[in-house]
Short mmCIF file of C-alpha atoms in Angstrom, two decimals:
data_model
loop_
_atom_site.label_atom_id
_atom_site.label_comp_id
_atom_site.label_asym_id
_atom_site.label_seq_id
_atom_site.Cartn_x
_atom_site.Cartn_y
_atom_site.Cartn_z
CA MET A 776 11.29 18.77 33.48
CA THR A 777 11.16 16.92 36.80
CA ASP A 778 8.31 17.23 39.27
CA ALA A 779 10.71 18.93 41.73
CA VAL A 780 11.28 21.96 39.48
CA ARG A 781 7.95 22.01 37.61
CA PRO A 782 5.72 24.99 38.47
CA ALA A 783 2.43 24.11 40.12
CA ASP A 784 0.46 25.34 37.11
CA HIS A 785 2.60 23.50 34.53
CA PRO A 786 0.54 21.32 32.12
CA ALA A 787 0.61 17.62 32.95
CA LEU A 788 3.13 15.66 30.88
CA PRO A 789 2.51 12.03 29.86
CA ARG A 790 5.23 9.46 30.23
CA GLU A 791 7.54 9.47 27.19
CA LYS A 792 6.94 6.64 24.76
CA VAL A 793 8.07 5.49 21.32
CA GLY A 794 5.38 5.52 18.63
CA ILE A 795 5.09 3.13 15.70
CA LEU A 796 2.65 4.41 13.09
CA ILE A 797 1.72 2.17 10.15
CA ALA A 798 0.21 3.84 7.10
CA ASN A 799 -1.75 2.51 4.17
CA LEU A 800 -3.01 4.21 1.00
CA GLY A 801 -6.53 5.04 2.12
CA THR A 802 -10.17 4.34 1.53
CA PRO A 803 -13.42 6.21 0.99
CA ASP A 804 -15.76 6.41 3.98
CA GLY A 805 -18.59 4.94 1.89
CA THR A 806 -19.56 3.95 -1.63
CA ASP A 807 -21.96 6.87 -2.18
CA TYR A 808 -21.19 9.61 -4.69
CA ARG A 809 -20.12 12.27 -2.17
CA SER A 810 -17.82 9.94 -0.21
CA MET A 811 -16.20 8.71 -3.42
CA ARG A 812 -15.81 12.24 -4.82
CA ARG A 813 -14.21 13.50 -1.59
CA TYR A 814 -11.77 10.59 -1.52
CA LEU A 815 -10.89 10.74 -5.23
CA SER A 816 -10.45 14.51 -5.11
CA GLU A 817 -7.86 14.19 -2.35
CA PHE A 818 -6.12 11.26 -4.02
CA LEU A 819 -6.02 12.65 -7.55
CA SER A 820 -5.02 16.15 -6.39
CA ASP A 821 -1.80 14.77 -4.90
CA LYS A 822 1.13 16.11 -6.94
CA ARG A 823 3.07 12.93 -6.19
CA VAL A 824 0.34 10.89 -7.90
CA ILE A 825 -0.42 13.17 -10.85
CA ASP A 826 2.24 15.81 -11.34
CA TYR A 827 0.64 17.87 -14.10
CA PRO A 828 0.50 21.65 -13.42
CA ALA A 829 -2.56 22.53 -11.34
CA TRP A 830 -3.81 25.02 -13.95
CA LYS A 831 -3.90 22.18 -16.44
CA TRP A 832 -5.07 19.27 -14.30
CA GLN A 833 -7.52 20.72 -11.76
CA PRO A 834 -10.14 21.91 -14.32
CA ILE A 835 -10.08 18.41 -15.85
CA LEU A 836 -10.24 16.72 -12.45
CA GLN A 837 -12.94 18.90 -10.93
CA GLY A 838 -14.98 19.31 -14.10
CA ILE A 839 -14.83 15.95 -15.87
CA VAL A 840 -13.13 13.23 -13.83
CA LEU A 841 -14.97 13.91 -10.56
CA THR A 842 -18.29 14.12 -12.36
CA VAL A 843 -18.04 10.63 -13.85
CA ARG A 844 -15.51 8.61 -11.88
CA PRO A 845 -17.13 8.65 -8.37
CA SER A 846 -20.16 6.70 -9.58
CA LYS A 847 -18.01 4.21 -11.48
CA SER A 848 -15.60 3.75 -8.58
CA GLY A 849 -18.50 3.53 -6.12
CA LYS A 850 -19.96 0.65 -8.08
CA ALA A 851 -16.59 -1.14 -8.02
CA TYR A 852 -16.24 -0.61 -4.27
CA LYS A 853 -19.78 -1.89 -3.67
CA SER A 854 -18.79 -5.22 -5.25
CA ILE A 855 -16.10 -5.77 -2.58
CA TRP A 856 -17.41 -3.70 0.38
CA ASN A 857 -17.37 -5.24 3.84
CA ASN A 858 -21.06 -4.65 4.55
CA GLU A 859 -20.97 -6.12 8.03
CA ALA A 860 -18.36 -3.60 9.23
CA ASP A 861 -19.45 -0.94 6.71
CA GLU A 862 -15.92 -0.37 5.50
CA SER A 863 -13.62 -1.27 2.63
CA PRO A 864 -11.56 -4.49 2.79
CA LEU A 865 -8.41 -2.35 2.96
CA MET A 866 -9.64 -0.82 6.21
CA THR A 867 -10.62 -4.21 7.64
CA ILE A 868 -7.23 -5.69 6.80
CA THR A 869 -5.27 -2.66 8.04
CA LYS A 870 -7.06 -2.92 11.39
CA ALA A 871 -6.12 -6.61 11.58
CA GLN A 872 -2.48 -5.83 10.71
CA HIS A 873 -2.44 -3.11 13.36
CA ALA A 874 -3.89 -5.42 16.00
CA LYS A 875 -1.27 -8.11 15.42
CA LEU A 876 1.62 -5.62 15.26
CA LYS A 877 0.38 -3.90 18.41
CA THR A 878 0.33 -7.18 20.31
CA ALA A 879 3.77 -8.19 19.02
CA LEU A 880 5.40 -4.81 19.72
CA GLU A 881 3.87 -4.42 23.18
CA THR A 882 5.02 -7.94 24.03
CA ARG A 883 8.52 -7.13 22.76
CA TYR A 884 8.98 -3.69 24.34
CA GLY A 885 6.36 -3.41 27.08
CA GLU A 886 2.86 -1.99 26.83
CA GLY A 887 3.79 1.23 28.64
CA ASN A 888 6.79 1.92 26.42
CA VAL A 889 5.29 1.93 22.92
CA VAL A 890 2.20 3.30 21.20
CA VAL A 891 1.16 1.47 18.02
CA ASP A 892 -1.40 3.09 15.72
CA TYR A 893 -2.46 3.25 12.06
CA CYS A 894 -3.47 5.96 9.59
CA MET A 895 -4.32 6.49 5.93
CA ARG A 896 -2.66 8.79 3.42
CA TYR A 897 -6.06 9.66 1.95
CA GLY A 898 -9.32 9.56 3.86
CA ASN A 899 -9.70 8.52 7.49
CA PRO A 900 -8.15 8.10 9.95
CA SER A 901 -5.97 10.92 8.63
CA THR A 902 -2.23 11.00 9.23
CA LYS A 903 -2.54 14.39 10.94
CA SER A 904 -5.20 13.26 13.42
CA VAL A 905 -3.28 10.14 14.42
CA VAL A 906 0.05 11.97 14.82
CA ARG A 907 -1.76 14.50 17.06
CA ARG A 908 -3.17 11.65 19.16
CA MET A 909 0.21 9.94 19.48
CA VAL A 910 1.94 13.14 20.57
CA ALA A 911 -0.79 13.68 23.17
CA GLN A 912 -0.10 10.13 24.44
CA GLY A 913 3.53 11.04 25.06
CA CYS A 914 5.28 9.85 21.89
CA SER A 915 8.57 11.77 21.84
CA LYS A 916 9.80 9.54 19.01
CA ILE A 917 7.77 8.15 16.10
CA LEU A 918 8.76 5.53 13.54
CA PHE A 919 6.51 6.06 10.52
CA CYS A 920 5.91 2.88 8.53
CA PRO A 921 4.35 3.17 5.05
CA LEU A 922 3.19 -0.34 4.14
CA TYR A 923 4.70 -0.32 0.65
CA PRO A 924 7.39 -2.98 0.12
CA GLN A 925 8.80 -1.21 -2.97
CA TYR A 926 9.59 2.50 -2.92
CA ALA A 927 7.72 4.84 -5.27
CA GLY A 928 7.27 8.58 -5.14
CA ALA A 929 3.51 8.09 -5.58
CA THR A 930 3.24 5.77 -2.57
CA THR A 931 6.09 5.82 -0.03
CA ALA A 932 7.16 9.42 -0.64
CA THR A 933 3.70 10.95 -0.51
CA ALA A 934 2.93 9.06 2.71
CA ASN A 935 6.15 10.42 4.22
CA ASP A 936 5.29 13.91 2.96
CA GLN A 937 1.97 13.79 4.79
CA PHE A 938 3.64 12.55 7.97
CA PHE A 939 6.12 15.43 7.97
CA ARG A 940 3.34 17.92 7.21
CA ALA A 941 1.56 16.62 10.31
CA LEU A 942 4.71 17.16 12.38
CA MET A 943 4.82 20.79 11.26
CA ASP A 944 1.69 21.47 13.32
CA GLU A 945 3.13 20.14 16.58
CA LYS A 946 4.42 22.59 19.19
CA TRP A 947 6.66 19.90 20.66
CA GLN A 948 7.73 17.95 17.63
CA PRO A 949 8.77 14.33 18.22
CA ALA A 950 11.93 12.88 16.74
CA ALA A 951 11.04 11.03 13.54
CA ARG A 952 12.21 8.12 11.42
CA THR A 953 10.65 6.52 8.35
CA LEU A 954 10.68 2.83 7.50
CA PRO A 955 12.69 2.17 4.32
CA PRO A 956 11.38 -0.16 1.59
CA TYR A 957 11.60 -3.82 2.57
CA PHE A 958 11.08 -5.57 -0.80
CA ASP A 959 14.47 -7.33 -0.57
CA SER A 960 14.09 -8.44 3.03
CA PRO A 961 14.58 -12.23 3.18
CA ALA A 962 11.66 -12.50 5.61
CA TYR A 963 9.38 -10.65 3.17
CA THR A 964 10.49 -12.88 0.28
CA ASP A 965 9.90 -15.94 2.45
CA ALA A 966 6.37 -14.70 3.26
CA LEU A 967 5.59 -14.15 -0.43
CA ALA A 968 6.92 -17.60 -1.35
CA ALA A 969 4.93 -19.25 1.42
CA SER A 970 1.74 -17.56 0.21
CA VAL A 971 2.31 -18.93 -3.30
CA THR A 972 3.01 -22.44 -2.04
CA ARG A 973 -0.03 -22.40 0.24
CA VAL A 974 -2.36 -21.70 -2.70
CA LEU A 975 -0.67 -23.73 -5.45
CA ALA A 976 0.54 -26.84 -3.61
CA PRO A 977 -2.94 -28.42 -3.25
CA MET A 978 -3.79 -27.90 -6.94
CA ALA A 979 -3.92 -31.04 -9.08
CA GLU A 980 -2.68 -29.12 -12.13
CA GLN A 981 -0.08 -26.45 -11.59
CA PRO A 982 -0.33 -23.10 -13.42
CA ASP A 983 1.74 -22.67 -16.56
CA ILE A 984 3.05 -19.34 -15.29
CA LEU A 985 3.00 -17.08 -12.23
CA VAL A 986 2.16 -13.44 -12.99
CA CYS A 987 3.46 -10.84 -10.53
CA SER A 988 1.26 -7.81 -11.19
CA TYR A 989 2.41 -4.51 -9.67
CA HIS A 990 0.58 -1.21 -9.61
CA GLY A 991 1.75 0.88 -12.55
CA LEU A 992 3.37 4.30 -12.85
CA PRO A 993 3.97 6.59 -15.83
CA GLU A 994 7.07 5.34 -17.63
CA ARG A 995 8.73 8.76 -17.44
CA TYR A 996 8.89 8.44 -13.62
CA LEU A 997 11.52 5.73 -14.13
CA HIS A 998 13.62 8.06 -16.30
CA GLU A 999 13.21 10.82 -13.72
CA GLY A 1000 14.85 8.65 -11.06
CA ASP A 1001 12.04 6.71 -9.37
CA PRO A 1002 13.42 3.25 -8.41
CA TYR A 1003 10.01 1.52 -8.32
CA PHE A 1004 10.39 -0.34 -11.63
CA CYS A 1005 13.72 -1.82 -10.49
CA HIS A 1006 12.39 -2.68 -7.03
CA CYS A 1007 9.49 -4.58 -8.62
CA HIS A 1008 11.72 -6.59 -10.94
CA LYS A 1009 14.06 -7.46 -8.07
CA THR A 1010 11.07 -8.58 -5.98
CA THR A 1011 10.07 -10.98 -8.76
CA ARG A 1012 13.62 -12.24 -9.18
CA LEU A 1013 14.03 -12.95 -5.46
CA LEU A 1014 10.68 -14.73 -5.40
CA LYS A 1015 11.62 -16.77 -8.47
CA GLU A 1016 14.86 -17.86 -6.82
CA LYS A 1017 13.11 -18.72 -3.55
CA LEU A 1018 10.50 -20.84 -5.35
CA GLY A 1019 13.06 -22.39 -7.70
CA LEU A 1020 11.11 -21.40 -10.82
CA ALA A 1021 12.53 -21.32 -14.32
CA ASP A 1022 12.74 -17.93 -16.02
CA ASP A 1023 9.76 -18.70 -18.26
CA ARG A 1024 7.51 -19.66 -15.31
CA ILE A 1025 7.23 -16.18 -13.75
CA ILE A 1026 6.81 -12.67 -15.18
CA THR A 1027 6.46 -9.06 -14.01
CA THR A 1028 3.55 -6.93 -15.24
CA PHE A 1029 1.93 -3.61 -14.30
CA GLN A 1030 -1.73 -2.73 -13.83
CA SER A 1031 -4.05 0.26 -13.21
CA LYS A 1032 -3.00 2.53 -16.10
CA PHE A 1033 -4.59 5.98 -15.86
CA GLY A 1034 -4.51 8.84 -18.37
CA PRO A 1035 -2.98 9.22 -21.84
CA GLU A 1036 0.71 8.67 -21.02
CA GLU A 1037 2.72 5.50 -21.58
CA TRP A 1038 2.99 3.59 -18.31
CA LEU A 1039 5.36 0.85 -17.18
CA LYS A 1040 4.94 -2.24 -19.34
CA PRO A 1041 3.82 -4.87 -19.98
CA TYR A 1042 0.27 -3.99 -18.97
CA THR A 1043 -1.25 -6.84 -16.96
CA VAL A 1044 -4.66 -6.72 -18.64
CA GLU A 1045 -3.04 -7.09 -22.09
CA GLU A 1046 -0.35 -9.55 -21.05
CA VAL A 1047 -2.74 -12.11 -19.55
CA ALA A 1048 -4.69 -12.10 -22.84
CA ARG A 1049 -1.46 -12.58 -24.79
CA LEU A 1050 -0.49 -15.49 -22.52
CA ALA A 1051 -3.83 -17.19 -23.11
CA GLN A 1052 -3.49 -16.76 -26.87
CA ALA A 1053 0.05 -18.14 -26.68
CA GLY A 1054 -1.20 -21.34 -25.06
CA LYS A 1055 -0.73 -20.53 -21.38
CA LYS A 1056 -4.21 -21.66 -20.38
CA ARG A 1057 -3.56 -21.88 -16.64
CA ILE A 1058 -2.12 -18.90 -14.77
CA ALA A 1059 -1.74 -17.77 -11.18
CA ILE A 1060 -1.51 -14.08 -10.38
CA MET A 1061 -0.41 -12.14 -7.30
CA SER A 1062 0.22 -8.51 -6.33
CA PRO A 1063 3.49 -8.16 -4.38
CA ALA A 1064 3.28 -4.33 -4.33
CA PHE A 1065 0.20 -4.36 -2.09
CA SER A 1066 0.50 -5.17 1.59
CA ALA A 1067 -3.27 -5.62 1.79
CA ASP A 1068 -6.01 -6.65 -0.61
CA CYS A 1069 -7.89 -3.65 -1.93
CA ILE A 1070 -9.89 -2.38 -4.91
CA GLU A 1071 -6.95 -3.01 -7.28
CA THR A 1072 -6.70 -6.67 -6.31
CA LEU A 1073 -10.20 -7.73 -5.30
CA GLU A 1074 -11.98 -5.91 -8.12
CA GLU A 1075 -9.46 -5.07 -10.85
CA ILE A 1076 -7.51 -8.34 -10.85
CA ASN A 1077 -10.29 -10.71 -9.83
CA GLU A 1078 -12.79 -9.19 -12.25
CA GLU A 1079 -11.35 -7.05 -15.09
CA ILE A 1080 -8.03 -8.88 -15.54
CA ARG A 1081 -9.62 -12.30 -15.03
CA GLU A 1082 -12.20 -11.45 -17.70
CA SER A 1083 -9.45 -10.42 -20.15
CA PHE A 1084 -7.69 -13.78 -19.65
CA VAL A 1085 -10.85 -15.90 -20.00
CA HIS A 1086 -12.09 -13.93 -23.01
CA ALA A 1087 -8.77 -14.63 -24.77
CA GLY A 1088 -9.13 -18.38 -24.21
CA GLY A 1089 -7.69 -18.86 -20.74
CA GLU A 1090 -9.11 -21.73 -18.73
CA SER A 1091 -7.80 -21.54 -15.15
CA PHE A 1092 -7.20 -18.23 -13.34
CA THR A 1093 -5.94 -18.44 -9.76
CA TYR A 1094 -5.60 -15.33 -7.63
CA ILE A 1095 -3.09 -15.50 -4.76
CA PRO A 1096 -4.18 -13.07 -2.01
CA CYS A 1097 -1.93 -10.34 -0.66
CA LEU A 1098 -0.02 -11.06 2.53
CA ASN A 1099 -2.57 -9.09 4.59
CA ASP A 1100 -2.32 -10.02 8.29
CA ASP A 1101 -0.67 -13.39 7.64
CA ASP A 1102 1.67 -14.25 10.51
CA ALA A 1103 4.70 -14.51 8.19
CA HIS A 1104 3.97 -11.00 6.91
CA ILE A 1105 3.64 -9.63 10.44
CA ALA A 1106 6.96 -11.31 11.35
CA ALA A 1107 8.65 -9.71 8.32
CA LEU A 1108 7.28 -6.29 9.24
CA MET A 1109 8.40 -6.80 12.84
CA GLN A 1110 11.97 -7.48 11.66
CA SER A 1111 12.05 -4.24 9.67
CA ILE A 1112 10.44 -2.23 12.46
CA GLU A 1113 12.79 -3.60 15.14
CA ALA A 1114 15.83 -2.85 12.99
CA ASN A 1115 14.69 0.77 12.64
CA LEU A 1116 13.95 1.20 16.35
CA GLN A 1117 17.61 0.54 17.22
CA GLY A 1118 18.95 3.14 19.64
CA TRP A 1119 15.47 4.37 20.54
CA ILE A 1120 14.26 1.59 22.81
CA ALA A 1121 15.87 -1.34 24.57
#
């Protein structure tokens, strides 16, 4: 509606912009019991994460799991917490990723033409609150970008679900797109390979094997059509080819098993022990499924999985950090974002 035909009492309208909203998994607000319980309740109540019937799962979750697990998880978070900023490393890294992407996108498209923001699937800032803010800023189009290289129902899909739920509350709903998985993007593979080379090249003795540890899922999800398992194996294959590694110098494993079901195998914590017992005394390990270091990498891999390897006779355990806000990672994300903004902005 132009100013010439707009009634005098018509609400003010902001200039139309394109929004780019990056989303990560989420983080508790603190390491105390109540913060952990609130976060875990939201996370573990997600039907995309645990798809048992509510009548069966909720009494277990609310009565047993959320009585014991918040204290245990709080202790793990305390070991990695960013005390200076009073936030989890995932939040610190997501803010850094957002800052670099914001600068790059505003430089590319003009500061007045795009709005770049970030949200979390669980915890704060919530997807709903950030979508509301972006609409108020004039975003008539939003590209939603879950920062998961490989697609999984329990990560990409649930983030998208929450985004679309947020749109349902908007009177004037913006046009929407979602960023597809980018695990096979050459720029992403290049960034992964560069991160490996940066850590391993200065080492006097090279690792016997590179372990690519991905977050696990129940095995039945694969048989129900989730492509995550295949995306992970292709990620490893592309990385192997880029680094020029022999087949026996790199493997795919899965971590973070939860509950009684069989999950995707081999389990990282068991496989690193088997490698040590088989004579692979020097290993390097990385987590290509995570765009940012978090509790599963900084605590689970660097503590629990490291301990399993050393206890089984391993001698050298090298952790290769996630891509985080590395410039090559930001460049890879920019390529995917720009490709999916086609037709929306010049």
